[in-house]
Coordinates of N, CA and C in Angstrom, one line a residue:
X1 N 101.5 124.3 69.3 CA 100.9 125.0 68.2 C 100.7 124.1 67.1
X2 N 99.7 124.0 66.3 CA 99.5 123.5 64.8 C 100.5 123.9 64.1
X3 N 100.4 122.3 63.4 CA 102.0 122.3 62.5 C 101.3 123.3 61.2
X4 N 100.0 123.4 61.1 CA 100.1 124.6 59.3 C 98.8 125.3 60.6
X5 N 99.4 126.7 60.2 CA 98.4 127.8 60.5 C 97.6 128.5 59.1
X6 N 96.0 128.1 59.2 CA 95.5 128.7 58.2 C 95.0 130.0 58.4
X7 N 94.7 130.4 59.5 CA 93.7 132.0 59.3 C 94.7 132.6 60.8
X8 N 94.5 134.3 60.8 CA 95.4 134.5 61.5 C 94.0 136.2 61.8
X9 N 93.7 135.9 63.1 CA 93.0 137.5 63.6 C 93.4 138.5 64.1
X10 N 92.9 139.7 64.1 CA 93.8 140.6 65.0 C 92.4 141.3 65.9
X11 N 92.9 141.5 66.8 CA 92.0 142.6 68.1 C 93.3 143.7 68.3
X12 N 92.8 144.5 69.5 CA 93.7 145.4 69.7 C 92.7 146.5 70.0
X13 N 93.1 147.2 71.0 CA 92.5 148.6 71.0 C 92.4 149.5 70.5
X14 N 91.5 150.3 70.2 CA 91.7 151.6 69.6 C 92.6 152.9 69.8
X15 N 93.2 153.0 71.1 CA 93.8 153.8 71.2 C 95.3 152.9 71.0
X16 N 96.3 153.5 70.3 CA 97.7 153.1 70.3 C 98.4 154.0 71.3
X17 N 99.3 153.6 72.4 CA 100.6 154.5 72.6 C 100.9 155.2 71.9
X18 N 101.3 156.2 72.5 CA 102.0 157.5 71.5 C 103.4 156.5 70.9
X19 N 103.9 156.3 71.7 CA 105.3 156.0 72.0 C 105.4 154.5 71.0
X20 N 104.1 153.8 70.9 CA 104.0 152.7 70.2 C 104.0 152.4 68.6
X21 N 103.7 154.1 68.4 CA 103.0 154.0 66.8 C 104.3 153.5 65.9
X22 N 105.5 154.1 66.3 CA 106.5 154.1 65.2 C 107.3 152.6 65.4
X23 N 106.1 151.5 66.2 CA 107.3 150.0 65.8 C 105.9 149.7 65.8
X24 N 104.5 149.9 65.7 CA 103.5 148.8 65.5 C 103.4 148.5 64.1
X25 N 103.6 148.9 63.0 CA 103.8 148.2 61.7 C 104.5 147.3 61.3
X26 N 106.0 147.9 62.1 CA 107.2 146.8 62.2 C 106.9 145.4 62.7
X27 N 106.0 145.6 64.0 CA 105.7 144.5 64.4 C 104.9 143.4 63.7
X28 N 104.0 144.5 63.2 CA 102.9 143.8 62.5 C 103.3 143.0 61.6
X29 N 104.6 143.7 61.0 CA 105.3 143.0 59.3 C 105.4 141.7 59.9
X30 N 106.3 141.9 61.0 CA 107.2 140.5 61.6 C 106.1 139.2 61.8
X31 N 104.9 140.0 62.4 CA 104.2 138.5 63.0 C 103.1 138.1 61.5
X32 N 102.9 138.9 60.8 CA 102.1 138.6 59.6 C 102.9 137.6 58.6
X33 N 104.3 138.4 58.6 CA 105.5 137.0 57.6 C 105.7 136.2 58.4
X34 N 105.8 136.1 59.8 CA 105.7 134.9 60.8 C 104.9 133.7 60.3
X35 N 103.6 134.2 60.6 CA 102.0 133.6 60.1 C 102.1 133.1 58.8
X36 N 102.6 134.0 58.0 CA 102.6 133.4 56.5 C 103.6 132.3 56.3
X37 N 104.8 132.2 57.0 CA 105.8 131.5 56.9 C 105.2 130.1 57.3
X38 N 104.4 129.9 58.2 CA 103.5 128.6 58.9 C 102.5 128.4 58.2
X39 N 101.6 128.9 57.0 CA 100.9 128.5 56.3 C 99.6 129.3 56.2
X40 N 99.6 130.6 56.7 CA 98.6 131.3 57.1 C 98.7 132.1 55.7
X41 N 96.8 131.9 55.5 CA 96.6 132.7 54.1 C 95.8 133.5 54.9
X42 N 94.9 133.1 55.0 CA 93.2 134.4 55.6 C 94.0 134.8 56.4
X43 N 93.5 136.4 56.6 CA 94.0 137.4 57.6 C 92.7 138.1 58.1
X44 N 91.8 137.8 59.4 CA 90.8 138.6 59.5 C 91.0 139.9 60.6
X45 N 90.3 140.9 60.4 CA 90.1 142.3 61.4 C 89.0 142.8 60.9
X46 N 88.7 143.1 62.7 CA 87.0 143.5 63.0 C 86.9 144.9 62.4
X47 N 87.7 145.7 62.3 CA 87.8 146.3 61.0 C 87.2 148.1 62.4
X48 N 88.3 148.0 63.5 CA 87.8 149.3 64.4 C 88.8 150.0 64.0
X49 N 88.8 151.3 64.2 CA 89.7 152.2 64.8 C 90.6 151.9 65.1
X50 N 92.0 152.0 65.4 CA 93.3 151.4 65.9 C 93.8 150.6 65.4
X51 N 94.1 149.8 66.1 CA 94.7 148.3 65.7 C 94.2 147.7 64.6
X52 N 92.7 147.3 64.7 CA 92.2 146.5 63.7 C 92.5 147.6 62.2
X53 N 92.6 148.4 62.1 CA 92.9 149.0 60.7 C 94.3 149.6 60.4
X54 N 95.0 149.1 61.8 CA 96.8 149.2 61.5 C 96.7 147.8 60.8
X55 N 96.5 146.7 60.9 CA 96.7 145.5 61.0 C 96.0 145.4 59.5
X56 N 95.1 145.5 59.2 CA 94.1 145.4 57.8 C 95.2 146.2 57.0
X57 N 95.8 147.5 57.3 CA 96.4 148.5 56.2 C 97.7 147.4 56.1
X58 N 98.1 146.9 57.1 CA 99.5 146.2 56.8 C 99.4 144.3 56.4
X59 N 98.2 144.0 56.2 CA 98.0 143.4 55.7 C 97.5 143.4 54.0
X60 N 96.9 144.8 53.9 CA 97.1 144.6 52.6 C 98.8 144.9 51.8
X61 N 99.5 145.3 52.4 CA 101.0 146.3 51.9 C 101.6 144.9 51.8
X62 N 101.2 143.7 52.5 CA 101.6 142.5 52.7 C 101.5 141.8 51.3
X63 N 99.6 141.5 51.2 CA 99.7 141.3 49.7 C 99.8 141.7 48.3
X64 N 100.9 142.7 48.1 CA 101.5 143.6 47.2 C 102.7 142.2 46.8
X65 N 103.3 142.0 47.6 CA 104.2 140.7 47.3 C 103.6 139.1 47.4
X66 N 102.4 139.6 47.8 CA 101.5 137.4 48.5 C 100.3 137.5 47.9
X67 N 100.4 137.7 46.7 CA 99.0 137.8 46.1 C 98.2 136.8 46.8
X68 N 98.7 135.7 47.2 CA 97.6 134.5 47.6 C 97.3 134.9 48.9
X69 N 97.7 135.9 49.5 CA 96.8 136.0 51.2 C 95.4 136.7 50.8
X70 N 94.7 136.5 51.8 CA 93.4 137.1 51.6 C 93.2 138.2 52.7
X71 N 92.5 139.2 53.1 CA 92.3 140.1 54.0 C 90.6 139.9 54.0
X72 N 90.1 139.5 55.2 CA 88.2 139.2 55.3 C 88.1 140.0 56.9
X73 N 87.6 141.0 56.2 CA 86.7 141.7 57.2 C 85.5 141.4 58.0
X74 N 85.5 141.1 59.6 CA 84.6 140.5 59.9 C 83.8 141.7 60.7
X75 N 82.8 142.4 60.1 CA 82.1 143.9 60.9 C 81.3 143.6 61.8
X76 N 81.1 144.3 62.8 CA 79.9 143.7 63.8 C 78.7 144.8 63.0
X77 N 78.6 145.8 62.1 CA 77.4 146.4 61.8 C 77.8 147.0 60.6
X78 N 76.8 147.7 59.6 CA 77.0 148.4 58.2 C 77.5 149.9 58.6
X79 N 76.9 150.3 59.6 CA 77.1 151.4 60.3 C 78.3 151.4 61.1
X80 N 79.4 151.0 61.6 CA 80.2 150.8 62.1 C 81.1 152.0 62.4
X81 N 81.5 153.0 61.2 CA 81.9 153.9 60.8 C 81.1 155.3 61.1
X82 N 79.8 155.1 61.5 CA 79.2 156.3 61.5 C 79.6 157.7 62.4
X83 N 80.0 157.4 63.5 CA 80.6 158.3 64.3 C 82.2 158.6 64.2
X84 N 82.4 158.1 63.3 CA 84.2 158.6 62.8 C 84.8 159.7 62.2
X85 N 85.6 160.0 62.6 CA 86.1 161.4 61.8 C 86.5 160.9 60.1
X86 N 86.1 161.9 59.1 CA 86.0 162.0 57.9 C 87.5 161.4 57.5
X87 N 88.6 161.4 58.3 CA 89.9 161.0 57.5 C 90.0 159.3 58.4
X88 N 89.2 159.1 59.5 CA 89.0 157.5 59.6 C 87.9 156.9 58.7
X89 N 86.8 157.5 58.2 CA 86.4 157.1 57.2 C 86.6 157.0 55.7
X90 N 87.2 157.8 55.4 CA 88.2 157.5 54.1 C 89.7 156.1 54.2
X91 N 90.4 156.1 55.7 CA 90.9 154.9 55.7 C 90.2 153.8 55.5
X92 N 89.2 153.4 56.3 CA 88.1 152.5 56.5 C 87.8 152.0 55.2
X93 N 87.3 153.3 54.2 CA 86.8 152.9 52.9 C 87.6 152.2 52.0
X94 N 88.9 152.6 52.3 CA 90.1 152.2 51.1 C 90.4 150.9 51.7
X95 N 90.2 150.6 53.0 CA 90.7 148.9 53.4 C 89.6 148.2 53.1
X96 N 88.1 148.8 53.5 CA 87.3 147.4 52.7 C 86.9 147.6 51.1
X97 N 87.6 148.4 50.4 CA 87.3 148.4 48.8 C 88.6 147.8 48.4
X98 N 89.6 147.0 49.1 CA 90.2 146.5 49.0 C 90.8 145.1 49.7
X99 N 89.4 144.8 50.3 CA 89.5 143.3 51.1 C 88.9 142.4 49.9
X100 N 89.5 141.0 50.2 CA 88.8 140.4 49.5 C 87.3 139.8 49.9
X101 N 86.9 140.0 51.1 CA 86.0 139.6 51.6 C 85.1 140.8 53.0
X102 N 84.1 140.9 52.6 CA 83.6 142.1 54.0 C 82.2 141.5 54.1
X103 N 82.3 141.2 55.5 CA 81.0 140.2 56.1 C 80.8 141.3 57.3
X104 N 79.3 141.2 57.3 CA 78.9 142.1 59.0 C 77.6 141.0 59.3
X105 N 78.2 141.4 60.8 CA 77.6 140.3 61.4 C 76.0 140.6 62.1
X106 N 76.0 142.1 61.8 CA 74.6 142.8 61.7 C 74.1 143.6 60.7
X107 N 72.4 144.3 60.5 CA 73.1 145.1 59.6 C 73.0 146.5 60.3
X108 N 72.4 146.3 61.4 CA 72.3 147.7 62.3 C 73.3 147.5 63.5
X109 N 73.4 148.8 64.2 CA 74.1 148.4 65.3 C 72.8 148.1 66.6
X110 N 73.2 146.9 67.5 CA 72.7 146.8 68.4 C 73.5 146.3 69.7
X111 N 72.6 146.0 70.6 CA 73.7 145.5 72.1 C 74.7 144.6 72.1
X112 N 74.2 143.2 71.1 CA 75.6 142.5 71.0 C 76.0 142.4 70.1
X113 N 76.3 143.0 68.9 CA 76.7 143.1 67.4 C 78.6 143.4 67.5
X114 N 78.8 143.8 68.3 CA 80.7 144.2 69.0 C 80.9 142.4 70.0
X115 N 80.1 141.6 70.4 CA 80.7 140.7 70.8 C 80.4 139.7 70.5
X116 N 79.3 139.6 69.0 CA 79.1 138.3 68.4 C 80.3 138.8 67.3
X117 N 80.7 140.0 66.4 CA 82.1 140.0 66.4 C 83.2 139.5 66.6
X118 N 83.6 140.0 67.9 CA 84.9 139.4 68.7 C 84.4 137.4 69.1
X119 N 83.3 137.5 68.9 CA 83.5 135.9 68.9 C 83.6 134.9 67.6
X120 N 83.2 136.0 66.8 CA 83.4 135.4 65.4 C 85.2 135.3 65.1
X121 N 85.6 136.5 65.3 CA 87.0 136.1 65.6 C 87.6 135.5 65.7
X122 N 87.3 134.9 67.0 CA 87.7 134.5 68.0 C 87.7 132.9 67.4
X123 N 86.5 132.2 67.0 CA 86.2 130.9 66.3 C 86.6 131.2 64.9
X124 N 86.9 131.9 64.1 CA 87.2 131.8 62.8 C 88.6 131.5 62.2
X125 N 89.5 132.0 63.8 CA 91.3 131.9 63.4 C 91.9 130.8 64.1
X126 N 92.8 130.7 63.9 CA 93.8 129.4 64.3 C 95.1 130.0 65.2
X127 N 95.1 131.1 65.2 CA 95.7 132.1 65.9 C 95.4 133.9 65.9
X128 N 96.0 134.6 67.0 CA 95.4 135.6 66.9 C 96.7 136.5 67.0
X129 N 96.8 137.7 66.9 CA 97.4 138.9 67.0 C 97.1 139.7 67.8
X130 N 97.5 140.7 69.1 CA 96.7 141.3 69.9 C 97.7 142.4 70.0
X131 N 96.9 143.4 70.6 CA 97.4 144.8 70.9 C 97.0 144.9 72.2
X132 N 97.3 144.1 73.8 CA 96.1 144.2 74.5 C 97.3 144.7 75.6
X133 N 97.0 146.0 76.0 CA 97.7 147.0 77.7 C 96.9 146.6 78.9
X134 N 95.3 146.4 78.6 CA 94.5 145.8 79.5 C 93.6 144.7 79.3
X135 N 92.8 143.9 79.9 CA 92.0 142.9 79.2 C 90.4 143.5 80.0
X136 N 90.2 144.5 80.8 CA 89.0 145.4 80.5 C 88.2 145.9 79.3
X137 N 88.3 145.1 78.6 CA 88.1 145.9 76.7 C 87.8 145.1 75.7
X138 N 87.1 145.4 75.0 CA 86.6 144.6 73.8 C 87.3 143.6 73.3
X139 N 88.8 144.3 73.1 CA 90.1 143.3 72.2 C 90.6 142.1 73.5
X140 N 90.2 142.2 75.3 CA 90.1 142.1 76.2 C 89.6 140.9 76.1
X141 N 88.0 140.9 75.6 CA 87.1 139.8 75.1 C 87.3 138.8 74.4
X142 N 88.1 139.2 73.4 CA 88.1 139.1 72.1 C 89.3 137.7 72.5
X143 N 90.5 138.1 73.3 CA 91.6 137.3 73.3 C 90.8 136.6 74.4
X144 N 90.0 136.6 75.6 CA 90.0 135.6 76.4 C 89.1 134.7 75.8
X145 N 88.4 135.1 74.7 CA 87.4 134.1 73.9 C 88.0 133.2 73.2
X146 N 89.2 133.3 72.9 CA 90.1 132.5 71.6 C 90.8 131.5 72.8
X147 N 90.9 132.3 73.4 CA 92.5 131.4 74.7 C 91.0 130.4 75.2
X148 N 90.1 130.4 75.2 CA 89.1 129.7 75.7 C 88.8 128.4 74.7
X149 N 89.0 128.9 73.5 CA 88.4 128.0 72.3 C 90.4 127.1 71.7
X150 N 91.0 127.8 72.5 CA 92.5 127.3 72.3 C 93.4 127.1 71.8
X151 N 93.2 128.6 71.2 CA 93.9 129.5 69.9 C 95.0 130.2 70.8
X152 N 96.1 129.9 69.7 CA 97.2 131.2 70.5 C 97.1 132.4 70.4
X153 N 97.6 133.0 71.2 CA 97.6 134.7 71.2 C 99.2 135.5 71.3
X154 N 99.4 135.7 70.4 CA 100.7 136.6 70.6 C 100.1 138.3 70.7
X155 N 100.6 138.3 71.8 CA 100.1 139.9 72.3 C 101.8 140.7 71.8
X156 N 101.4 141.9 70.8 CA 102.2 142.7 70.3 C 102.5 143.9 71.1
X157 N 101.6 144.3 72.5 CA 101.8 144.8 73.3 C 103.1 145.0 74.2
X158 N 103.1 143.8 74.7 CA 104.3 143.7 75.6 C 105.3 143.7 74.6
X159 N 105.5 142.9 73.7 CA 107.0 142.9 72.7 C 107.4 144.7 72.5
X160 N 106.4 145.1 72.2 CA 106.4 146.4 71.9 C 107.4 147.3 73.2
X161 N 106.4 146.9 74.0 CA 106.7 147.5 75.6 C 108.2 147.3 75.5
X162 N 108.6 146.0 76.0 CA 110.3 145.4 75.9 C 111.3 146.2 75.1
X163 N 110.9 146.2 73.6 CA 111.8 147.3 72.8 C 112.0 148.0 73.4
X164 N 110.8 148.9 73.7 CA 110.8 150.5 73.9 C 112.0 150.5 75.3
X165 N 111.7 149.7 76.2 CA 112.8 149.7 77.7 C 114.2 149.6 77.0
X166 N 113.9 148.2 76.2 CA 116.1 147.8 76.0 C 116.4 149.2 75.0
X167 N 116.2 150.0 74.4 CA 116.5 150.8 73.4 C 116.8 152.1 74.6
X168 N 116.6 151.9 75.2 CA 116.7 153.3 76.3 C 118.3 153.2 76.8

């Protein structure tokens, strides 16, 4: 691994485990002060449903105490949000009127606007954050594009999983 980590991405699917919701924050804290602890200021998320806006919300709750981290939204379109229910669009709105940075990588949606995204990602961090149960899937892409380019991946998945067994 790089001795200073400067930017730190997250993928992850949109659907969370039921069973996952009440330690994915916790996790999120751990590996975000992880990241910060190694030198990591930028914090990017594609800014979807699920994961990417558990990880945005808990990165901003992050810099409440780290004024110096940054949160940069990387959107694949302006539209992004169009098909979302009115209380994911009001989250949506409060994390990017609160990022320091919101870049789309289109401004309409088209066929590869979701995987010039996950490749922006993918090339923009020095490590990544994952929520990945399968690699059939966008966040799927997203991690085998980074592990390609030779970025670490800490998948929050399995840790998650593990808890959930030893606690039983």
């Amino acid at each position: 691994m790089q001795s200073e980590i400067k930017s730190c991405a997250f993928t992850g699917h949109r659907q969370i485990k039921k069973e996952h919701i009440s330690l994915i924050n916790e996790r999120l804290g751990a590996a975000i002060e992880y990241a910060y602890s190694q030198g990591c200021k930028r914090f990017l998320s594609g800014g979807a449903v699920g994961f990417d806006t558990a990880a945005a919300r808990e990165v901003l709750r992050f810099k409440l105490a780290h004024p110096d981290v940054s949160l940069i939204m990387l959107l694949p379109c302006v539209e992004q949000d169009r098909l979302w229910s009115d209380r994911q669009k009001d989250a949506y709105e409060y994390i990017l009127s609160n990022s320091d940075e919101v870049r789309y990588i289109s401004d309409s949606y088209d066929n590869i606007c979701m995987r010039r995204r996950n490749q922006a990602l993918a090339e923009e961090c020095d490590i990544m954050i994952a929520y990945l149960s399968h690699s059939i899937s966008g966040a799927g892409q997203t991690v085998r594009m980074a592990q390609k380019l030779g970025k670490s991946v800490f998948n929050l998945y399995h840790d998650i999983e593990s808890r959930l067994k030893n606690s039983i």
